[in-house]
Amino acid sequence: SQTIHQWPATLVQPVGSPLSLECTVEGTSNPNLYWYRQAAGRGLQLLFYSVGIGQISSEVPQNLSASRPQDRQFILSSKKLLLSDSGFYLCAWSRGWNEQYFGPGTRLTVT
Amino acid sequence: AQTVTQSQPEMSVQEAETVTLSCTYDTSESDYYLFWYKQPPSRQMILVIRQEAYKQQNATENRFSVNFQKAAKSFSLKISDSQLGDAAMYFCARLRGGGADGLTFGKGTHLIIQP
Protein backbone atom coordinates (compact mmCIF):
# COMPACT_ATOMS: atom_id res chain seq x y z
CA SER A 1 0.00 0.00 0.00
CA GLN A 2 1.02 3.59 -0.52
CA THR A 3 2.06 5.92 2.28
CA ILE A 4 2.86 9.60 2.25
CA HIS A 5 5.02 11.25 4.90
CA GLN A 6 5.59 14.88 5.76
CA TRP A 7 7.98 16.48 8.19
CA PRO A 8 8.25 18.26 10.34
CA ALA A 9 4.74 18.08 11.78
CA THR A 10 5.00 21.54 13.31
CA LEU A 11 7.45 24.37 12.83
CA VAL A 12 7.87 27.81 14.34
CA GLN A 13 10.22 30.07 12.44
CA PRO A 14 11.09 33.79 12.67
CA VAL A 15 10.44 36.17 9.81
CA GLY A 16 13.32 36.17 7.36
CA SER A 17 14.52 32.67 8.16
CA PRO A 18 14.75 29.90 5.54
CA LEU A 19 12.28 27.04 5.19
CA SER A 20 12.48 23.45 4.06
CA LEU A 21 9.50 21.10 4.23
CA GLU A 22 9.85 17.56 3.00
CA CYS A 23 7.36 15.10 1.57
CA THR A 24 8.02 11.51 0.57
CA VAL A 25 5.78 8.83 -0.88
CA GLU A 26 6.24 5.09 -0.46
CA GLY A 27 4.73 2.20 -2.36
CA THR A 28 4.34 3.76 -5.79
CA SER A 29 6.55 5.02 -8.59
CA ASN A 30 6.39 8.17 -10.72
CA PRO A 31 3.53 9.75 -8.79
CA ASN A 32 2.24 13.23 -9.46
CA LEU A 33 3.09 15.35 -6.42
CA TYR A 34 1.45 18.48 -5.06
CA TRP A 35 1.94 21.16 -2.42
CA TYR A 36 -1.09 22.94 -1.01
CA ARG A 37 -1.45 25.61 1.66
CA GLN A 38 -4.44 26.03 3.92
CA ALA A 39 -4.74 29.35 5.71
CA ALA A 40 -6.72 29.48 8.95
CA GLY A 41 -10.43 28.85 8.32
CA ARG A 42 -10.05 28.58 4.57
CA GLY A 43 -9.87 26.01 1.82
CA LEU A 44 -6.76 24.63 0.20
CA GLN A 45 -4.74 26.57 -2.34
CA LEU A 46 -2.52 24.74 -4.81
CA LEU A 47 1.06 26.04 -4.69
CA PHE A 48 3.10 23.64 -6.86
CA TYR A 49 2.72 20.38 -8.69
CA SER A 50 5.16 18.00 -10.33
CA VAL A 51 4.69 15.21 -12.86
CA GLY A 52 8.29 14.00 -12.73
CA ILE A 53 11.81 14.54 -11.39
CA GLY A 54 12.90 18.12 -11.93
CA GLN A 55 9.52 19.13 -13.38
CA ILE A 56 7.80 21.77 -11.26
CA SER A 57 4.78 23.89 -12.10
CA SER A 58 3.96 26.90 -9.98
CA GLU A 59 0.41 28.10 -9.49
CA VAL A 60 0.95 31.13 -7.28
CA PRO A 61 3.93 33.50 -7.60
CA GLN A 62 5.41 34.10 -4.15
CA ASN A 63 8.58 33.66 -2.18
CA LEU A 64 8.19 29.88 -2.02
CA SER A 65 9.82 27.35 -4.33
CA ALA A 66 9.60 23.60 -4.81
CA SER A 67 11.97 20.92 -5.96
CA ARG A 68 11.74 17.23 -6.77
CA PRO A 69 15.23 15.76 -6.47
CA GLN A 70 14.00 12.16 -6.46
CA ASP A 71 11.00 10.36 -7.91
CA ARG A 72 9.12 10.18 -4.62
CA GLN A 73 10.48 13.23 -2.82
CA PHE A 74 9.02 16.72 -2.97
CA ILE A 75 10.50 19.67 -1.11
CA LEU A 76 8.99 23.08 -0.39
CA SER A 77 11.47 25.85 0.35
CA SER A 78 11.85 29.51 1.05
CA LYS A 79 14.94 31.67 1.41
CA LYS A 80 13.21 34.25 3.63
CA LEU A 81 9.89 33.59 5.33
CA LEU A 82 7.16 36.20 5.57
CA LEU A 83 4.43 36.43 8.21
CA SER A 84 1.93 35.64 5.47
CA ASP A 85 3.60 32.26 4.91
CA SER A 86 2.05 30.93 8.12
CA GLY A 87 -0.44 28.15 7.52
CA PHE A 88 -0.96 24.45 7.19
CA TYR A 89 0.99 22.86 4.35
CA LEU A 90 -0.23 19.67 2.79
CA CYS A 91 1.53 17.41 0.36
CA ALA A 92 -0.45 15.08 -1.87
CA TRP A 93 0.16 12.45 -4.52
CA SER A 94 -1.87 10.94 -7.33
CA ARG A 95 -1.60 8.43 -10.13
CA GLY A 96 -2.54 10.14 -13.36
CA TRP A 97 -5.86 11.96 -13.43
CA ASN A 98 -7.26 10.44 -10.31
CA GLU A 99 -8.02 11.35 -6.75
CA GLN A 100 -5.24 12.78 -4.65
CA TYR A 101 -4.08 11.37 -1.34
CA PHE A 102 -2.83 13.72 1.28
CA GLY A 103 -0.11 13.58 3.89
CA PRO A 104 -0.61 14.53 7.54
CA GLY A 105 0.51 18.12 6.95
CA THR A 106 2.93 20.61 8.50
CA ARG A 107 1.72 23.46 10.67
CA LEU A 108 3.99 26.45 10.05
CA THR A 109 3.94 29.51 12.27
CA VAL A 110 6.06 32.47 11.26
CA THR A 111 6.71 34.84 14.16
CA ALA B 1 -11.01 31.61 -12.74
CA GLN B 2 -12.88 28.35 -12.55
CA THR B 3 -14.25 28.20 -9.03
CA VAL B 4 -15.87 25.80 -6.60
CA THR B 5 -18.51 27.26 -4.28
CA GLN B 6 -19.80 25.84 -1.01
CA SER B 7 -22.54 28.15 0.18
CA GLN B 8 -23.00 26.59 3.63
CA PRO B 9 -20.19 27.59 6.01
CA GLU B 10 -21.73 25.41 8.74
CA MET B 11 -24.38 22.70 8.99
CA SER B 12 -25.78 20.88 11.98
CA VAL B 13 -27.59 17.54 12.05
CA GLN B 14 -28.90 15.19 14.68
CA GLU B 15 -27.12 11.87 15.02
CA ALA B 16 -28.72 9.16 12.83
CA GLU B 17 -30.39 11.68 10.56
CA THR B 18 -29.56 12.67 6.98
CA VAL B 19 -27.78 15.83 5.88
CA THR B 20 -26.95 17.26 2.46
CA LEU B 21 -23.99 19.50 1.76
CA SER B 22 -24.14 21.71 -1.31
CA CYS B 23 -21.48 22.45 -3.90
CA THR B 24 -21.56 24.24 -7.23
CA TYR B 25 -18.68 24.71 -9.63
CA ASP B 26 -17.70 26.57 -12.70
CA THR B 27 -16.02 24.89 -15.64
CA SER B 28 -15.84 25.17 -19.41
CA GLU B 29 -14.71 21.57 -19.83
CA SER B 30 -16.80 18.54 -20.61
CA ASP B 31 -14.46 16.05 -18.95
CA TYR B 32 -13.53 16.52 -15.31
CA TYR B 33 -13.67 14.89 -11.92
CA LEU B 34 -15.36 15.93 -8.70
CA PHE B 35 -14.52 14.91 -5.15
CA TRP B 36 -15.62 15.35 -1.59
CA TYR B 37 -12.91 15.36 1.05
CA LYS B 38 -13.33 15.24 4.81
CA GLN B 39 -10.98 17.05 7.18
CA PRO B 40 -11.44 16.04 10.83
CA PRO B 41 -9.78 17.95 13.69
CA SER B 42 -6.53 16.07 12.99
CA ARG B 43 -6.51 18.05 9.70
CA GLN B 44 -5.73 14.97 7.63
CA MET B 45 -7.58 15.26 4.32
CA ILE B 46 -9.55 12.07 3.66
CA LEU B 47 -11.20 11.21 0.37
CA VAL B 48 -14.90 10.55 0.84
CA ILE B 49 -16.22 10.05 -2.68
CA ARG B 50 -15.42 10.78 -6.34
CA GLN B 51 -17.53 11.36 -9.44
CA GLU B 52 -16.44 11.33 -13.06
CA ALA B 53 -18.31 13.93 -15.09
CA TYR B 54 -18.92 11.57 -18.01
CA LYS B 55 -20.78 9.14 -15.77
CA GLN B 56 -24.49 9.81 -15.35
CA GLN B 57 -24.84 7.47 -12.40
CA ASN B 58 -24.38 9.12 -9.03
CA ALA B 59 -21.50 7.74 -6.94
CA THR B 60 -22.21 5.98 -3.67
CA GLU B 61 -19.89 4.87 -0.86
CA ASN B 62 -21.73 3.24 2.01
CA ARG B 63 -23.59 6.05 3.84
CA PHE B 64 -22.25 8.71 1.48
CA SER B 65 -23.81 9.50 -1.88
CA VAL B 66 -23.79 12.37 -4.30
CA ASN B 67 -26.37 14.14 -6.41
CA PHE B 68 -24.51 15.16 -9.55
CA GLN B 69 -26.37 17.56 -11.82
CA LYS B 70 -23.99 18.25 -14.72
CA ALA B 71 -26.13 20.81 -16.53
CA ALA B 72 -26.63 22.76 -13.33
CA LYS B 73 -22.98 22.27 -12.32
CA SER B 74 -24.08 21.03 -8.95
CA PHE B 75 -22.48 18.30 -6.85
CA SER B 76 -24.07 17.76 -3.43
CA LEU B 77 -23.07 15.23 -0.80
CA LYS B 78 -25.67 13.32 1.19
CA ILE B 79 -24.70 11.67 4.44
CA SER B 80 -27.23 9.16 5.72
CA ASP B 81 -27.48 7.87 9.29
CA SER B 82 -25.08 10.56 10.51
CA GLN B 83 -22.56 9.44 13.11
CA LEU B 84 -20.52 11.41 15.61
CA GLY B 85 -17.39 10.49 13.67
CA ASP B 86 -18.75 12.34 10.64
CA ALA B 87 -18.15 15.67 12.36
CA ALA B 88 -15.52 17.48 10.28
CA MET B 89 -14.91 20.08 7.62
CA TYR B 90 -16.07 18.86 4.22
CA PHE B 91 -14.49 20.19 1.07
CA CYS B 92 -15.79 19.89 -2.45
CA ALA B 93 -13.08 19.80 -5.12
CA ARG B 94 -12.77 19.68 -8.89
CA LEU B 95 -9.99 18.23 -11.01
CA ARG B 96 -9.58 19.21 -14.62
CA GLY B 97 -9.66 16.30 -17.01
CA GLY B 98 -6.74 15.57 -19.28
CA GLY B 99 -3.94 16.61 -17.01
CA ALA B 100 -2.15 16.22 -13.72
CA ASP B 101 -3.18 19.63 -12.45
CA GLY B 102 -4.06 20.13 -8.84
CA LEU B 103 -7.48 20.25 -7.28
CA THR B 104 -9.56 23.39 -6.99
CA PHE B 105 -11.28 23.41 -3.60
CA GLY B 106 -14.31 25.13 -2.15
CA LYS B 107 -13.99 26.92 1.17
CA GLY B 108 -15.56 24.06 3.07
CA THR B 109 -18.60 23.29 5.20
CA HIS B 110 -18.22 22.65 8.90
CA LEU B 111 -20.49 19.74 9.81
CA ILE B 112 -21.65 19.43 13.41
CA ILE B 113 -23.29 16.24 14.61
CA GLN B 114 -25.66 16.71 17.55
CA PRO B 115 -25.85 13.65 19.84
CSV table of C-alpha atoms in Angstrom, one decimal:
chain,number,residue,atom,x,y,z
A,1,SER,CA,0.0,0.0,0.0
A,2,GLN,CA,1.0,3.6,-0.5
A,3,THR,CA,2.1,5.9,2.3
A,4,ILE,CA,2.9,9.6,2.3
A,5,HIS,CA,5.0,11.2,4.9
A,6,GLN,CA,5.6,14.9,5.8
A,7,TRP,CA,8.0,16.5,8.2
A,8,PRO,CA,8.2,18.3,10.3
A,9,ALA,CA,4.7,18.1,11.8
A,10,THR,CA,5.0,21.5,13.3
A,11,LEU,CA,7.4,24.4,12.8
A,12,VAL,CA,7.9,27.8,14.3
A,13,GLN,CA,10.2,30.1,12.4
A,14,PRO,CA,11.1,33.8,12.7
A,15,VAL,CA,10.4,36.2,9.8
A,16,GLY,CA,13.3,36.2,7.4
A,17,SER,CA,14.5,32.7,8.2
A,18,PRO,CA,14.8,29.9,5.5
A,19,LEU,CA,12.3,27.0,5.2
A,20,SER,CA,12.5,23.4,4.1
A,21,LEU,CA,9.5,21.1,4.2
A,22,GLU,CA,9.9,17.6,3.0
A,23,CYS,CA,7.4,15.1,1.6
A,24,THR,CA,8.0,11.5,0.6
A,25,VAL,CA,5.8,8.8,-0.9
A,26,GLU,CA,6.2,5.1,-0.5
A,27,GLY,CA,4.7,2.2,-2.4
A,28,THR,CA,4.3,3.8,-5.8
A,29,SER,CA,6.5,5.0,-8.6
A,30,ASN,CA,6.4,8.2,-10.7
A,31,PRO,CA,3.5,9.8,-8.8
A,32,ASN,CA,2.2,13.2,-9.5
A,33,LEU,CA,3.1,15.3,-6.4
A,34,TYR,CA,1.5,18.5,-5.1
A,35,TRP,CA,1.9,21.2,-2.4
A,36,TYR,CA,-1.1,22.9,-1.0
A,37,ARG,CA,-1.5,25.6,1.7
A,38,GLN,CA,-4.4,26.0,3.9
A,39,ALA,CA,-4.7,29.4,5.7
A,40,ALA,CA,-6.7,29.5,8.9
A,41,GLY,CA,-10.4,28.9,8.3
A,42,ARG,CA,-10.0,28.6,4.6
A,43,GLY,CA,-9.9,26.0,1.8
A,44,LEU,CA,-6.8,24.6,0.2
A,45,GLN,CA,-4.7,26.6,-2.3
A,46,LEU,CA,-2.5,24.7,-4.8
A,47,LEU,CA,1.1,26.0,-4.7
A,48,PHE,CA,3.1,23.6,-6.9
A,49,TYR,CA,2.7,20.4,-8.7
A,50,SER,CA,5.2,18.0,-10.3
A,51,VAL,CA,4.7,15.2,-12.9
A,52,GLY,CA,8.3,14.0,-12.7
A,53,ILE,CA,11.8,14.5,-11.4
A,54,GLY,CA,12.9,18.1,-11.9
A,55,GLN,CA,9.5,19.1,-13.4
A,56,ILE,CA,7.8,21.8,-11.3
A,57,SER,CA,4.8,23.9,-12.1
A,58,SER,CA,4.0,26.9,-10.0
A,59,GLU,CA,0.4,28.1,-9.5
A,60,VAL,CA,0.9,31.1,-7.3
A,61,PRO,CA,3.9,33.5,-7.6
A,62,GLN,CA,5.4,34.1,-4.2
A,63,ASN,CA,8.6,33.7,-2.2
A,64,LEU,CA,8.2,29.9,-2.0
A,65,SER,CA,9.8,27.3,-4.3
A,66,ALA,CA,9.6,23.6,-4.8
A,67,SER,CA,12.0,20.9,-6.0
A,68,ARG,CA,11.7,17.2,-6.8
A,69,PRO,CA,15.2,15.8,-6.5
A,70,GLN,CA,14.0,12.2,-6.5
A,71,ASP,CA,11.0,10.4,-7.9
A,72,ARG,CA,9.1,10.2,-4.6
A,73,GLN,CA,10.5,13.2,-2.8
A,74,PHE,CA,9.0,16.7,-3.0
A,75,ILE,CA,10.5,19.7,-1.1
A,76,LEU,CA,9.0,23.1,-0.4
A,77,SER,CA,11.5,25.8,0.3
A,78,SER,CA,11.8,29.5,1.0
A,79,LYS,CA,14.9,31.7,1.4
A,80,LYS,CA,13.2,34.3,3.6
A,81,LEU,CA,9.9,33.6,5.3
A,82,LEU,CA,7.2,36.2,5.6
A,83,LEU,CA,4.4,36.4,8.2
A,84,SER,CA,1.9,35.6,5.5
A,85,ASP,CA,3.6,32.3,4.9
A,86,SER,CA,2.0,30.9,8.1
A,87,GLY,CA,-0.4,28.2,7.5
A,88,PHE,CA,-1.0,24.4,7.2
A,89,TYR,CA,1.0,22.9,4.4
A,90,LEU,CA,-0.2,19.7,2.8
A,91,CYS,CA,1.5,17.4,0.4
A,92,ALA,CA,-0.5,15.1,-1.9
A,93,TRP,CA,0.2,12.5,-4.5
A,94,SER,CA,-1.9,10.9,-7.3
A,95,ARG,CA,-1.6,8.4,-10.1
A,96,GLY,CA,-2.5,10.1,-13.4
A,97,TRP,CA,-5.9,12.0,-13.4
A,98,ASN,CA,-7.3,10.4,-10.3
A,99,GLU,CA,-8.0,11.4,-6.8
A,100,GLN,CA,-5.2,12.8,-4.7
A,101,TYR,CA,-4.1,11.4,-1.3
A,102,PHE,CA,-2.8,13.7,1.3
A,103,GLY,CA,-0.1,13.6,3.9
A,104,PRO,CA,-0.6,14.5,7.5
A,105,GLY,CA,0.5,18.1,7.0
A,106,THR,CA,2.9,20.6,8.5
A,107,ARG,CA,1.7,23.5,10.7
A,108,LEU,CA,4.0,26.5,10.0
A,109,THR,CA,3.9,29.5,12.3
A,110,VAL,CA,6.1,32.5,11.3
A,111,THR,CA,6.7,34.8,14.2
B,1,ALA,CA,-11.0,31.6,-12.7
B,2,GLN,CA,-12.9,28.3,-12.5
B,3,THR,CA,-14.2,28.2,-9.0
B,4,VAL,CA,-15.9,25.8,-6.6
B,5,THR,CA,-18.5,27.3,-4.3
B,6,GLN,CA,-19.8,25.8,-1.0
B,7,SER,CA,-22.5,28.2,0.2
B,8,GLN,CA,-23.0,26.6,3.6
B,9,PRO,CA,-20.2,27.6,6.0
B,10,GLU,CA,-21.7,25.4,8.7
B,11,MET,CA,-24.4,22.7,9.0
B,12,SER,CA,-25.8,20.9,12.0
B,13,VAL,CA,-27.6,17.5,12.0
B,14,GLN,CA,-28.9,15.2,14.7
B,15,GLU,CA,-27.1,11.9,15.0
B,16,ALA,CA,-28.7,9.2,12.8
B,17,GLU,CA,-30.4,11.7,10.6
B,18,THR,CA,-29.6,12.7,7.0
B,19,VAL,CA,-27.8,15.8,5.9
B,20,THR,CA,-27.0,17.3,2.5
B,21,LEU,CA,-24.0,19.5,1.8
B,22,SER,CA,-24.1,21.7,-1.3
B,23,CYS,CA,-21.5,22.4,-3.9
B,24,THR,CA,-21.6,24.2,-7.2
B,25,TYR,CA,-18.7,24.7,-9.6
B,26,ASP,CA,-17.7,26.6,-12.7
B,27,THR,CA,-16.0,24.9,-15.6
B,28,SER,CA,-15.8,25.2,-19.4
B,29,GLU,CA,-14.7,21.6,-19.8
B,30,SER,CA,-16.8,18.5,-20.6
B,31,ASP,CA,-14.5,16.1,-18.9
B,32,TYR,CA,-13.5,16.5,-15.3
B,33,TYR,CA,-13.7,14.9,-11.9
B,34,LEU,CA,-15.4,15.9,-8.7
B,35,PHE,CA,-14.5,14.9,-5.2
B,36,TRP,CA,-15.6,15.3,-1.6
B,37,TYR,CA,-12.9,15.4,1.0
B,38,LYS,CA,-13.3,15.2,4.8
B,39,GLN,CA,-11.0,17.1,7.2
B,40,PRO,CA,-11.4,16.0,10.8
B,41,PRO,CA,-9.8,17.9,13.7
B,42,SER,CA,-6.5,16.1,13.0
B,43,ARG,CA,-6.5,18.1,9.7
B,44,GLN,CA,-5.7,15.0,7.6
B,45,MET,CA,-7.6,15.3,4.3
B,46,ILE,CA,-9.5,12.1,3.7
B,47,LEU,CA,-11.2,11.2,0.4
B,48,VAL,CA,-14.9,10.5,0.8
B,49,ILE,CA,-16.2,10.1,-2.7
B,50,ARG,CA,-15.4,10.8,-6.3
B,51,GLN,CA,-17.5,11.4,-9.4
B,52,GLU,CA,-16.4,11.3,-13.1
B,53,ALA,CA,-18.3,13.9,-15.1
B,54,TYR,CA,-18.9,11.6,-18.0
B,55,LYS,CA,-20.8,9.1,-15.8
B,56,GLN,CA,-24.5,9.8,-15.4
B,57,GLN,CA,-24.8,7.5,-12.4
B,58,ASN,CA,-24.4,9.1,-9.0
B,59,ALA,CA,-21.5,7.7,-6.9
B,60,THR,CA,-22.2,6.0,-3.7
B,61,GLU,CA,-19.9,4.9,-0.9
B,62,ASN,CA,-21.7,3.2,2.0
B,63,ARG,CA,-23.6,6.1,3.8
B,64,PHE,CA,-22.2,8.7,1.5
B,65,SER,CA,-23.8,9.5,-1.9
B,66,VAL,CA,-23.8,12.4,-4.3
B,67,ASN,CA,-26.4,14.1,-6.4
B,68,PHE,CA,-24.5,15.2,-9.5
B,69,GLN,CA,-26.4,17.6,-11.8
B,70,LYS,CA,-24.0,18.3,-14.7
B,71,ALA,CA,-26.1,20.8,-16.5
B,72,ALA,CA,-26.6,22.8,-13.3
B,73,LYS,CA,-23.0,22.3,-12.3
B,74,SER,CA,-24.1,21.0,-9.0
B,75,PHE,CA,-22.5,18.3,-6.8
B,76,SER,CA,-24.1,17.8,-3.4
B,77,LEU,CA,-23.1,15.2,-0.8
B,78,LYS,CA,-25.7,13.3,1.2
B,79,ILE,CA,-24.7,11.7,4.4
B,80,SER,CA,-27.2,9.2,5.7
B,81,ASP,CA,-27.5,7.9,9.3
B,82,SER,CA,-25.1,10.6,10.5
B,83,GLN,CA,-22.6,9.4,13.1
B,84,LEU,CA,-20.5,11.4,15.6
B,85,GLY,CA,-17.4,10.5,13.7
B,86,ASP,CA,-18.7,12.3,10.6
B,87,ALA,CA,-18.1,15.7,12.4
B,88,ALA,CA,-15.5,17.5,10.3
B,89,MET,CA,-14.9,20.1,7.6
B,90,TYR,CA,-16.1,18.9,4.2
B,91,PHE,CA,-14.5,20.2,1.1
B,92,CYS,CA,-15.8,19.9,-2.4
B,93,ALA,CA,-13.1,19.8,-5.1
B,94,ARG,CA,-12.8,19.7,-8.9
B,95,LEU,CA,-10.0,18.2,-11.0
B,96,ARG,CA,-9.6,19.2,-14.6
B,97,GLY,CA,-9.7,16.3,-17.0
B,98,GLY,CA,-6.7,15.6,-19.3
B,99,GLY,CA,-3.9,16.6,-17.0
B,100,ALA,CA,-2.2,16.2,-13.7
B,101,ASP,CA,-3.2,19.6,-12.4
B,102,GLY,CA,-4.1,20.1,-8.8
B,103,LEU,CA,-7.5,20.3,-7.3
B,104,THR,CA,-9.6,23.4,-7.0
B,105,PHE,CA,-11.3,23.4,-3.6
B,106,GLY,CA,-14.3,25.1,-2.2
B,107,LYS,CA,-14.0,26.9,1.2
B,108,GLY,CA,-15.6,24.1,3.1
B,109,THR,CA,-18.6,23.3,5.2
B,110,HIS,CA,-18.2,22.6,8.9
B,111,LEU,CA,-20.5,19.7,9.8
B,112,ILE,CA,-21.7,19.4,13.4
B,113,ILE,CA,-23.3,16.2,14.6
B,114,GLN,CA,-25.7,16.7,17.5
B,115,PRO,CA,-25.8,13.6,19.8
